[in-house]
Coordinates of N, CA and C in Angstrom, one line a residue:
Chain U
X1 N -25.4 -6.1 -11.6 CA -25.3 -5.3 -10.4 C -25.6 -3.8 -10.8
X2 N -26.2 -2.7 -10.3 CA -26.7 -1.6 -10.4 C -25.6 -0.9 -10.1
X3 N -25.7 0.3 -11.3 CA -24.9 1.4 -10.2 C -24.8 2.1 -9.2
X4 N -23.9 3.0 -9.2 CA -24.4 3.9 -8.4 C -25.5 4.8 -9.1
X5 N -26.8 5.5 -7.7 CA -27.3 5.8 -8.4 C -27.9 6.9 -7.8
X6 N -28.0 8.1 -8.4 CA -27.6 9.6 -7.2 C -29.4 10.1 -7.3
X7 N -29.9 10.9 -6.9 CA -31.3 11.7 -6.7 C -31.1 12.9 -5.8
X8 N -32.2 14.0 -6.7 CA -32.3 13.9 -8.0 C -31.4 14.1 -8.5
X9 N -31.8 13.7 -10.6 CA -30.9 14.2 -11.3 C -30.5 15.6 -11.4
X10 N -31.6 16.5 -11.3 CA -31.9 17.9 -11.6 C -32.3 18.8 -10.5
X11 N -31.7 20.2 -10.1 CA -32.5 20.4 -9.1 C -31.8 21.9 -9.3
X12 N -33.1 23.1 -9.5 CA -33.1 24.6 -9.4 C -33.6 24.6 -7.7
X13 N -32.2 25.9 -7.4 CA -32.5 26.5 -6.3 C -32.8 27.7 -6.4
X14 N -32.7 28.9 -5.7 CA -32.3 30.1 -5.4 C -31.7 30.4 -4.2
X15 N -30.8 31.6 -4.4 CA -29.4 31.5 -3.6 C -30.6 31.8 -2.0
X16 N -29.5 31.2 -1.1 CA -30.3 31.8 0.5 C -30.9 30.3 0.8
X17 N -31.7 29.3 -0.3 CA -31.7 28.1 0.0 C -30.8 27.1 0.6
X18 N -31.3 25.9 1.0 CA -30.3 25.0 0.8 C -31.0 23.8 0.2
X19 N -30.2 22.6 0.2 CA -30.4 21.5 -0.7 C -29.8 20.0 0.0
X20 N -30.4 19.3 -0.3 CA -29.9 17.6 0.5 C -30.1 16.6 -1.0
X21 N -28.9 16.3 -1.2 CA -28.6 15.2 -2.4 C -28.5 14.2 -2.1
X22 N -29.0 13.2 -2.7 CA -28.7 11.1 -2.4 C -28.0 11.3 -3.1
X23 N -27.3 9.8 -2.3 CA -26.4 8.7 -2.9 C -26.8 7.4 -2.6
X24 N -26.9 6.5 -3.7 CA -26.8 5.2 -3.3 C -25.7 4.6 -3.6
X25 N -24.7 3.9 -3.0 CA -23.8 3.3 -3.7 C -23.8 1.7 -4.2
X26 N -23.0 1.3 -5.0 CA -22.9 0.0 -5.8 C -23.4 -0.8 -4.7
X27 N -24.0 -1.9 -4.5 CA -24.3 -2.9 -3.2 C -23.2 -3.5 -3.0
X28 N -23.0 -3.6 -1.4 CA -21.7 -4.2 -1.0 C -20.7 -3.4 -0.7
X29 N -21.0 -2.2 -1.6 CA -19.9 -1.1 -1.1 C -19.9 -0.1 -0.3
X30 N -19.0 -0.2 0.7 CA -18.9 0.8 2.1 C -18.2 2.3 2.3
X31 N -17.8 2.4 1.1 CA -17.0 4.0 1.3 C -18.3 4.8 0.2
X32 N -18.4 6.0 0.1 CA -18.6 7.2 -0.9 C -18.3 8.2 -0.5
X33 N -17.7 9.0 -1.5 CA -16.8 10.1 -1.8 C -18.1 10.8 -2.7
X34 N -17.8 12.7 -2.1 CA -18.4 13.2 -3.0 C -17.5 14.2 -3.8
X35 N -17.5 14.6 -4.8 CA -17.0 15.5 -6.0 C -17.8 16.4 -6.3
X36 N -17.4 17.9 -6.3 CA -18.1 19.1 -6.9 C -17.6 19.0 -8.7
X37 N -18.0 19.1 -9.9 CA -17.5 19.8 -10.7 C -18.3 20.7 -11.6
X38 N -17.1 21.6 -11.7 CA -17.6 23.1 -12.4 C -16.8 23.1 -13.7
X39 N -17.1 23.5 -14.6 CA -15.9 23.8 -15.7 C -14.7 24.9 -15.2
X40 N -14.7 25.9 -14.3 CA -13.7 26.3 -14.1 C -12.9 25.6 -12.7
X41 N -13.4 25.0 -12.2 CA -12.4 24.1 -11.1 C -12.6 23.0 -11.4
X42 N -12.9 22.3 -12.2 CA -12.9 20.9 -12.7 C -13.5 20.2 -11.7
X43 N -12.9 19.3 -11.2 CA -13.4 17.9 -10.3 C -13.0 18.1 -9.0
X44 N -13.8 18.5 -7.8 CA -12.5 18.9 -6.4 C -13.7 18.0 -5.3
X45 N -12.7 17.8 -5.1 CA -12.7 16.6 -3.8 C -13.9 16.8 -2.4
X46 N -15.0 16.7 -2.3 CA -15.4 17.6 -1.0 C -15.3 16.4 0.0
X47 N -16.0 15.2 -0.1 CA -15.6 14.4 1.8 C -15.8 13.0 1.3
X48 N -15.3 12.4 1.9 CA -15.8 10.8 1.9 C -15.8 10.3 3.2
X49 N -16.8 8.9 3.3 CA -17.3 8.4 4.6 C -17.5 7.1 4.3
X50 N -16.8 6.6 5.5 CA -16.8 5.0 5.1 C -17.5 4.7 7.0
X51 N -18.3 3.5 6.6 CA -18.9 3.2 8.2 C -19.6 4.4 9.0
X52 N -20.2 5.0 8.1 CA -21.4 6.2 8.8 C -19.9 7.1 9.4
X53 N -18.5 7.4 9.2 CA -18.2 8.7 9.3 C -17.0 8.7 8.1
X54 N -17.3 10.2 8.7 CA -16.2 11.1 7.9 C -14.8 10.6 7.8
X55 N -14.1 10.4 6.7 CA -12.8 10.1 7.0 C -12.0 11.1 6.4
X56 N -12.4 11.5 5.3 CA -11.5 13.0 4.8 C -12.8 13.7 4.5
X57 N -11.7 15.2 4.1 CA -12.8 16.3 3.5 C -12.0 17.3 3.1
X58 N -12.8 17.9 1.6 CA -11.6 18.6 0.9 C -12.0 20.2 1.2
X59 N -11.1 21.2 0.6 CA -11.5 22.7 1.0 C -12.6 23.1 0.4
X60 N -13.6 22.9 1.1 CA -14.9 23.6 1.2 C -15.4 24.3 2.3
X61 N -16.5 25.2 2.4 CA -16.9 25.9 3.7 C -18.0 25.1 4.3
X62 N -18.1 24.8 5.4 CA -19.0 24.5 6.3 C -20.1 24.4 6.0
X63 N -20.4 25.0 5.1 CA -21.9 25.1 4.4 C -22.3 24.0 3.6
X64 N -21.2 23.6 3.4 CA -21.2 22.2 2.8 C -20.9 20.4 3.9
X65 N -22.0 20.1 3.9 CA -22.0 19.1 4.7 C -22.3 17.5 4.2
X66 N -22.4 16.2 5.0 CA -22.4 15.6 4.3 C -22.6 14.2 5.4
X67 N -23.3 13.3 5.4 CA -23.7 11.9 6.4 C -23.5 10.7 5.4
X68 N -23.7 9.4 6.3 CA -23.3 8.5 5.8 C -24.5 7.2 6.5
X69 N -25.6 6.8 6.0 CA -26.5 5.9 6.9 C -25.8 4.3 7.2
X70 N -26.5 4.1 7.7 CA -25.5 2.4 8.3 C -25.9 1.3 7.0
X71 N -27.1 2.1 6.2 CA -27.1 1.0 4.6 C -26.3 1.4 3.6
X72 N -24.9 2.2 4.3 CA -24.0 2.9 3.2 C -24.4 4.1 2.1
X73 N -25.6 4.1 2.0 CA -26.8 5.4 1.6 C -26.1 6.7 2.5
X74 N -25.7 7.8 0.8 CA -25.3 9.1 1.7 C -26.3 10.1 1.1
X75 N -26.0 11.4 2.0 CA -26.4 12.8 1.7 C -25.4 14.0 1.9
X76 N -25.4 14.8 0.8 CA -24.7 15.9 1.0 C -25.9 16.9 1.3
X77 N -25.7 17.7 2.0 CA -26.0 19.2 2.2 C -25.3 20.4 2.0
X78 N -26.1 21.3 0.9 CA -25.4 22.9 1.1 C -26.3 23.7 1.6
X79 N -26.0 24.2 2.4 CA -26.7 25.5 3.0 C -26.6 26.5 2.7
X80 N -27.6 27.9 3.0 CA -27.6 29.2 2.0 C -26.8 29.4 0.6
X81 N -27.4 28.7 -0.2 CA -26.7 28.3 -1.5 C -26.2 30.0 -2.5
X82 N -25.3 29.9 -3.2 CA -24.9 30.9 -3.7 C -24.5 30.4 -5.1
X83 N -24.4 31.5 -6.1 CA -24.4 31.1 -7.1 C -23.3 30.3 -7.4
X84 N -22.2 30.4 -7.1 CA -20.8 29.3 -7.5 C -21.3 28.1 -7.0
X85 N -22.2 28.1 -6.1 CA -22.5 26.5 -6.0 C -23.3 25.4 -7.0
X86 N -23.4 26.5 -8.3 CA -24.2 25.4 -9.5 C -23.1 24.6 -10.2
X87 N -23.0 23.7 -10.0 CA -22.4 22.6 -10.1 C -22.7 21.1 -10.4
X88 N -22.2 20.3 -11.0 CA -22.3 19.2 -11.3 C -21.9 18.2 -10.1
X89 N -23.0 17.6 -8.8 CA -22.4 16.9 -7.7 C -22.6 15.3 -8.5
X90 N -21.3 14.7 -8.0 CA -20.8 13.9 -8.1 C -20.5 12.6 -6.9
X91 N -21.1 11.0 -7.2 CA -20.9 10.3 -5.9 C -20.3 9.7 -6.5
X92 N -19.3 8.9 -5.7 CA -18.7 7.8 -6.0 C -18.7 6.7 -5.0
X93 N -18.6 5.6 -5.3 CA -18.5 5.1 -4.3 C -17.7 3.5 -4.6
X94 N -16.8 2.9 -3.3 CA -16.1 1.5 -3.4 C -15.6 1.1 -2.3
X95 N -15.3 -0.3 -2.7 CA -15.9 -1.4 -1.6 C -15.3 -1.5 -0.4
X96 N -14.6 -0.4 -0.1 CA -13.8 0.0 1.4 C -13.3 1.2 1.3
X97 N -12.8 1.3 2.8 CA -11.6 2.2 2.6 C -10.4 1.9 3.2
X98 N -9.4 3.0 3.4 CA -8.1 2.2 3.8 C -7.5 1.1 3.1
X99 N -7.8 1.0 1.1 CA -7.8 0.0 0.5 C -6.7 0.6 -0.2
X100 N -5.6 0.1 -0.4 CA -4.4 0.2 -1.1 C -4.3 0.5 -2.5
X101 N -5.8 0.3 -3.1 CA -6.3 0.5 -4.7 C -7.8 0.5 -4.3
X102 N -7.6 1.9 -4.6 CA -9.3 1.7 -3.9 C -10.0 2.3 -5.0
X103 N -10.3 1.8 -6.1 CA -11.0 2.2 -7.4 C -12.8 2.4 -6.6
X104 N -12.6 3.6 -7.4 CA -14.1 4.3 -7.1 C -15.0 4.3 -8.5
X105 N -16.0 4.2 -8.1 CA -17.4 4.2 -9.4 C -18.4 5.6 -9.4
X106 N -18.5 6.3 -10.1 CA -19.5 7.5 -10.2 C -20.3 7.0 -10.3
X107 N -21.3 8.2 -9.9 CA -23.3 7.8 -10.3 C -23.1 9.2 -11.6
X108 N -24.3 9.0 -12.4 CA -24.1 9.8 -13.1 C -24.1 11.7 -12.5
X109 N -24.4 11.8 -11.5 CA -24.3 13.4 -10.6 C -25.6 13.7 -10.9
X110 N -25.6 15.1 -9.5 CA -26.9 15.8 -9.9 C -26.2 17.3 -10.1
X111 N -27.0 17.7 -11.1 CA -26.6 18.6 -12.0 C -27.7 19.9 -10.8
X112 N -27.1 20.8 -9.7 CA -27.6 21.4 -9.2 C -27.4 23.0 -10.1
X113 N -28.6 24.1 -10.2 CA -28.5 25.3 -10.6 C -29.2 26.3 -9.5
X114 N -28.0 27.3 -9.0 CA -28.6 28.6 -8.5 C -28.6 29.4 -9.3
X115 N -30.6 29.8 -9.2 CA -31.0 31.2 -9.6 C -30.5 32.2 -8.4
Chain Z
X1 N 1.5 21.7 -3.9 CA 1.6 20.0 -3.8 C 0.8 18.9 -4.1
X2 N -0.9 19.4 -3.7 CA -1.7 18.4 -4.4 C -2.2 18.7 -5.7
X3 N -1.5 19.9 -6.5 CA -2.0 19.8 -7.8 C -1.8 18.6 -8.5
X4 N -2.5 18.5 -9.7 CA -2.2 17.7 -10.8 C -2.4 18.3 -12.3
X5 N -1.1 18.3 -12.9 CA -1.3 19.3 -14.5 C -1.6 18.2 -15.6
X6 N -2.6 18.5 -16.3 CA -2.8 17.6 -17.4 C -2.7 18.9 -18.5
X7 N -2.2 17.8 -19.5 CA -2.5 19.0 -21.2 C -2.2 17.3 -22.1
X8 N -2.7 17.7 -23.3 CA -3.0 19.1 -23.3 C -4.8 19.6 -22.9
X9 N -5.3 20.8 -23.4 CA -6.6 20.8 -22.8 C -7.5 20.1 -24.1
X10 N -7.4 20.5 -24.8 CA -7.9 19.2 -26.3 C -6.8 18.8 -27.1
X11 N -7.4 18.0 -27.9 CA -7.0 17.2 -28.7 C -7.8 16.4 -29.9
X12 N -7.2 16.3 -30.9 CA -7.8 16.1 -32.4 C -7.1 15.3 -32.9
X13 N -7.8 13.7 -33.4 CA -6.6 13.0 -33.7 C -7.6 12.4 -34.7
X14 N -6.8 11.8 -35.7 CA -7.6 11.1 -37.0 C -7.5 9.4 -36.3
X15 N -9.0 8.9 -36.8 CA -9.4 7.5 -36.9 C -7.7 6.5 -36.9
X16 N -7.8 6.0 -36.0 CA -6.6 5.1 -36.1 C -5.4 5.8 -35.4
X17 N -5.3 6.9 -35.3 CA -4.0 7.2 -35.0 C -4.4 7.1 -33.2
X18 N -2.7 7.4 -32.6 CA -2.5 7.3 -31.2 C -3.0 8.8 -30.3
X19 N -3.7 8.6 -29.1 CA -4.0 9.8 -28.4 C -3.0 9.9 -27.6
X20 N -2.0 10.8 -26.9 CA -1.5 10.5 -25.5 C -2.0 11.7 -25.0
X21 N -2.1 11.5 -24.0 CA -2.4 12.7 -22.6 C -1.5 12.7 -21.4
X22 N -0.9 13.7 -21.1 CA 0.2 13.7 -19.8 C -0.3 13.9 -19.0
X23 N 0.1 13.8 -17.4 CA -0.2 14.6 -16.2 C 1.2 14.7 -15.3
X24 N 1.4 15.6 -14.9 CA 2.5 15.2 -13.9 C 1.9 15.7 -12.4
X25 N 2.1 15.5 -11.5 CA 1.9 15.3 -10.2 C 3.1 15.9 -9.1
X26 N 2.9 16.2 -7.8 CA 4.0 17.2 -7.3 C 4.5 16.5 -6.1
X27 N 3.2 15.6 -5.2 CA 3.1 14.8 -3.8 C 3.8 13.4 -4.2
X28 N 4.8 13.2 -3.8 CA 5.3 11.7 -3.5 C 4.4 11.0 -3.1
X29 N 3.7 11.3 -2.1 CA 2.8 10.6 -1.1 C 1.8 9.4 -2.1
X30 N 1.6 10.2 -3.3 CA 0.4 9.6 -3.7 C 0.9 8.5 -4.6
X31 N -0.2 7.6 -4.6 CA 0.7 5.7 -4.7 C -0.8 5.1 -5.9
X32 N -1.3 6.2 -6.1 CA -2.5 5.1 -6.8 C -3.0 6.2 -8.1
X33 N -2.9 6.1 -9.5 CA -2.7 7.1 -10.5 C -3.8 6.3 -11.4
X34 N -5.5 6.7 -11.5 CA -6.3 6.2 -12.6 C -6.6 7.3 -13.2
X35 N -7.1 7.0 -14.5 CA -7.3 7.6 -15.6 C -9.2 7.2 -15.5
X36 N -9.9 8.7 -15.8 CA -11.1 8.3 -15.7 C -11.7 9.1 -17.6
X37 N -13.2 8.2 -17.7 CA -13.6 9.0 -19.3 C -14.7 9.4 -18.9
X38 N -14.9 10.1 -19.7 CA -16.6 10.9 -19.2 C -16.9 11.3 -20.4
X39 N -18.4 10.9 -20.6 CA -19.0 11.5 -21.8 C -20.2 12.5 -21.0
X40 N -20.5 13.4 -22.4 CA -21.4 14.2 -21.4 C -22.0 13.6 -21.1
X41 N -23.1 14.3 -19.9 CA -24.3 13.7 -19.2 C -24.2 12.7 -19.0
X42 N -22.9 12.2 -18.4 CA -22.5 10.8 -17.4 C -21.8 11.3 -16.3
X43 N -21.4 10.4 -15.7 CA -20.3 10.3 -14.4 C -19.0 9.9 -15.3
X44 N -18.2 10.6 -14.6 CA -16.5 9.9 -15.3 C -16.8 8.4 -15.1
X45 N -16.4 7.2 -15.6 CA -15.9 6.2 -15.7 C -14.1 5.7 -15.7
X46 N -14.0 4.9 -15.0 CA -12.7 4.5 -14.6 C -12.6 3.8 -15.6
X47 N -11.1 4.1 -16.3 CA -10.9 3.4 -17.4 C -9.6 2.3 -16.9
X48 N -8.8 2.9 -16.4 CA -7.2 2.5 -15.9 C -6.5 3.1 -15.0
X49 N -6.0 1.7 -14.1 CA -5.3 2.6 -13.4 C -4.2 1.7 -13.1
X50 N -3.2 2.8 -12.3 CA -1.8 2.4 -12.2 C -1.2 2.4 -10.9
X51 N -0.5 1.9 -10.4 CA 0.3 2.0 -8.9 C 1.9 1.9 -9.5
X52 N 2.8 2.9 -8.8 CA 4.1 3.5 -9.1 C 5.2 2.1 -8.9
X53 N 4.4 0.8 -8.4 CA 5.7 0.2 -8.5 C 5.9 -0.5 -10.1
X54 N 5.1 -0.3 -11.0 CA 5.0 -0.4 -12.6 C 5.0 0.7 -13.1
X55 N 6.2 0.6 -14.2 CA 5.9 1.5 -15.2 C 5.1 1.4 -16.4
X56 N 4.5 0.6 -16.2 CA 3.4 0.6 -17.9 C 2.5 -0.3 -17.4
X57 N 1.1 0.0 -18.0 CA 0.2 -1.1 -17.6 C -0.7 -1.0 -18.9
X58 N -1.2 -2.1 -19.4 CA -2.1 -1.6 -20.6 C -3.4 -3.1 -20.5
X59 N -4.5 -2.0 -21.0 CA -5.6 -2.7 -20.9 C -6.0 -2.8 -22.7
X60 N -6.5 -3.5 -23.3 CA -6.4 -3.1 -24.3 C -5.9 -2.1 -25.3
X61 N -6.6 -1.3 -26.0 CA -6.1 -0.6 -26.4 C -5.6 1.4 -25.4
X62 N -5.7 0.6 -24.3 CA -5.3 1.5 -23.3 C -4.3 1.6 -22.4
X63 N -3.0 2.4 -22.2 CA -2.1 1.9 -21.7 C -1.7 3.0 -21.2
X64 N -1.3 3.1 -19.9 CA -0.7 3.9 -18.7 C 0.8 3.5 -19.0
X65 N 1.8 5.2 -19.0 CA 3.3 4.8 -18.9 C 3.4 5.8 -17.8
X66 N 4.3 5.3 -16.2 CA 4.5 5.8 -15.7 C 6.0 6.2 -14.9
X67 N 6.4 7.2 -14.4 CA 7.5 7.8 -14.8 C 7.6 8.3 -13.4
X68 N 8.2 7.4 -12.4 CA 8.0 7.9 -10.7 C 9.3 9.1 -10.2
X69 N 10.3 9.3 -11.2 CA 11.4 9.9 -10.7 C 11.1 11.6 -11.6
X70 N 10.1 11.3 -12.9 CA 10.2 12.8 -12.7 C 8.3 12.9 -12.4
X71 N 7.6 12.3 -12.0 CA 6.6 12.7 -11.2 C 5.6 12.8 -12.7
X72 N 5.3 12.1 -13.6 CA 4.9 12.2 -14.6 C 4.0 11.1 -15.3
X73 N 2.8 11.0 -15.6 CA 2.1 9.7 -16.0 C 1.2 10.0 -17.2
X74 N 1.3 9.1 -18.1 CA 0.4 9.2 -19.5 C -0.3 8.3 -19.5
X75 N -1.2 8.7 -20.3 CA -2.0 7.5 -21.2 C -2.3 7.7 -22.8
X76 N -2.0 6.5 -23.2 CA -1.8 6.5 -24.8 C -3.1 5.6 -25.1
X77 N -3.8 6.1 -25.9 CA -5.1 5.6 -26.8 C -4.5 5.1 -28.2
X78 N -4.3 3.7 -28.4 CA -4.3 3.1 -29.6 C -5.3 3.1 -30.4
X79 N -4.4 2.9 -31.6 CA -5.9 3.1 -32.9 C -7.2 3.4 -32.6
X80 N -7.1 4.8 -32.1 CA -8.1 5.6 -32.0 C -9.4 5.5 -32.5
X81 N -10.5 5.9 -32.1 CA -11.7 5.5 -32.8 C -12.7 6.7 -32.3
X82 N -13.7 6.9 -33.8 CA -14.4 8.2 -33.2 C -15.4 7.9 -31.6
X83 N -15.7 6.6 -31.0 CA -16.5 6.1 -29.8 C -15.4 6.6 -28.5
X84 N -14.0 6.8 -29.0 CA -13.4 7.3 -27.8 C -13.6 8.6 -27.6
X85 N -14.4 9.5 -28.4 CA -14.3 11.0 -28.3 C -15.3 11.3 -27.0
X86 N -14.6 12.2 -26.3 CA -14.9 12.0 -24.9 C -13.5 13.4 -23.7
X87 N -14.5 13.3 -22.6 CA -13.0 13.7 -21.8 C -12.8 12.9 -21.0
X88 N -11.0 13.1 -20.8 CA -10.3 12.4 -20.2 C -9.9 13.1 -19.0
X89 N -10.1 12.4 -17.8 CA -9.6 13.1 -16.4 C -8.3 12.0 -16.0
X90 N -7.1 12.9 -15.8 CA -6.3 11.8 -14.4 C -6.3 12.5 -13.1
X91 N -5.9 11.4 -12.9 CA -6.3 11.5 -11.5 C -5.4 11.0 -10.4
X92 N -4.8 11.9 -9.3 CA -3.6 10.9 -8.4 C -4.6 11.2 -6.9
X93 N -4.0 10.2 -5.7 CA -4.3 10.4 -4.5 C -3.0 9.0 -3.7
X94 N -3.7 9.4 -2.4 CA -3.0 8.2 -1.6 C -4.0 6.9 -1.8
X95 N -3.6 5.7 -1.8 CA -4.7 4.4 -2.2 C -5.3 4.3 -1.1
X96 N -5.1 4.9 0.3 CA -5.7 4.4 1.6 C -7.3 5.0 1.8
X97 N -7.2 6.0 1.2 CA -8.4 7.2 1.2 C -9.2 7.5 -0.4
X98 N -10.6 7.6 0.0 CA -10.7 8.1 -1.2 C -11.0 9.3 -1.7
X99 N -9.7 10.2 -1.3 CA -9.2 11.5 -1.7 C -8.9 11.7 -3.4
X100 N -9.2 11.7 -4.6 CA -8.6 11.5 -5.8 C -8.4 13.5 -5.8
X101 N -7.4 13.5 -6.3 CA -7.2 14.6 -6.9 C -7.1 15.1 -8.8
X102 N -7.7 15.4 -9.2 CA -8.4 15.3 -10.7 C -7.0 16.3 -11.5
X103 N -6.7 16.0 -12.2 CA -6.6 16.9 -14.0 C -7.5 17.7 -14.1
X104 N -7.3 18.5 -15.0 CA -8.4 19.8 -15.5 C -9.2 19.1 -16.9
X105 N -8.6 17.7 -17.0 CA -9.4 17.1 -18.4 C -8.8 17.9 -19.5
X106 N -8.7 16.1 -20.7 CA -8.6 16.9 -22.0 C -9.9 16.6 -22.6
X107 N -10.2 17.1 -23.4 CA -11.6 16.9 -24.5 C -10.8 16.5 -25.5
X108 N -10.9 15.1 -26.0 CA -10.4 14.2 -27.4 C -11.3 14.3 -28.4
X109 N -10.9 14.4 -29.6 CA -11.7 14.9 -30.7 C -11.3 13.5 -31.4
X110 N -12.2 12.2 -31.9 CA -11.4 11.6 -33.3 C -12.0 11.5 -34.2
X111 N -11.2 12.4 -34.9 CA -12.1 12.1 -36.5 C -12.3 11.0 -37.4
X112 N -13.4 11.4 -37.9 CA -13.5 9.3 -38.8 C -13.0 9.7 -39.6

């Protein structure tokens, strides 16, 4: 079975841009969650979406957005990107939500850089 | 309240010997405690995980001890090996959602 598996790996911006990340998740599975990490904030939580909506979302600004297609296939969006936004994005995804053990699977991340 | 404190932030252990890594946690709320590894230029991988009505769970040489009254959870790496050198994230949330709230990671060193 495949992983998860995110596009692109790599991706230079410049600040004032924005950017739209995939996700595909494991087949069969209906939730993905996305993760910012930086070396100084480590791993932080931005939204997950099970069944094309949102069900949580962590403290980020608006600028940070995020869908969910009806083949479980997501996208994040950031808008007017700024330099704290070069970060290591992160999907995860598993086989529900509202699951009492709801073990989640990474894709390897896309490794985004603002010039 | 939704922090989670891990330490230490590295760690250096000789071939064979035991790793442990702490976290403790502040939210009651939260009912589902895995331990993730990440090598560079991967995604964390789930190694183990725990739910508070067990105090210990062990997967091979991998074993969660957990400690619901003072809000505290480890993981201990048996006979170490230099292929576990890597970082280690824990991780708490509620099981319903997939909210995880992360550790700041330790970076494990094992020497051969």
């Amino acid at each position: 079975k495949a992983g998860v598996t995110q596009t692109p790996r790599y991706l230079i911006k410049t600040r004032g841009q924005q950017v739209t990340l995939s996700c595909s998740p494991i087949s069969g599975h209906r939730s993905v969650s996305w993760y910012q990490q930086t070396p100084g904030q480590g791993l932080q939580f931005l939204f997950e979406y099970f069944s094309e909506t949102q069900r949580n979302k962590g403290n980020f600004p608006g600028r940070f957005s995020g869908r969910q297609f009806s083949n479980s296939r997501s996208e994040m969006n950031v808008s007017t990107l700024e330099l704290g936004d070069s970060a290591l994005y992160l999907c995860a995804s598993s086989l529900t939500s509202g699951s009492a053990y709801n073990e989640q699977f990474f894709g390897p991340g896309t490794r985004l850089t603002v010039l | 309240q939704q922090q989670v404190k891990q330490s230490p932030q590295s760690l250096i252990v000789q071939k064979g010997g035991i790793s442990i890594i702490n976290c403790a946690y502040e939210n009651t709320a939260f009912d589902y405690f895995p331990w993730y590894q990440q090598f560079p230029g991967k995604g964390p991988a789930l190694l183990i995980a725990i739910r508070p009505d067990v105090s210990e769970k062990k997967e091979g040489r991998f074993t969660i001890s957990f400690n619901k009254s003072a809000k505290q959870f480890s993981l201990h790496i048996m006979d170490s090996q230099p292929g576990d050198s890597a970082t280690y994230f824990c991780a708490a949330g509620p099981g319903n959602t997939g909210k995880l709230i992360f550790g700041q990671g330790t970076t494990l060193q094992v020497k051969p």
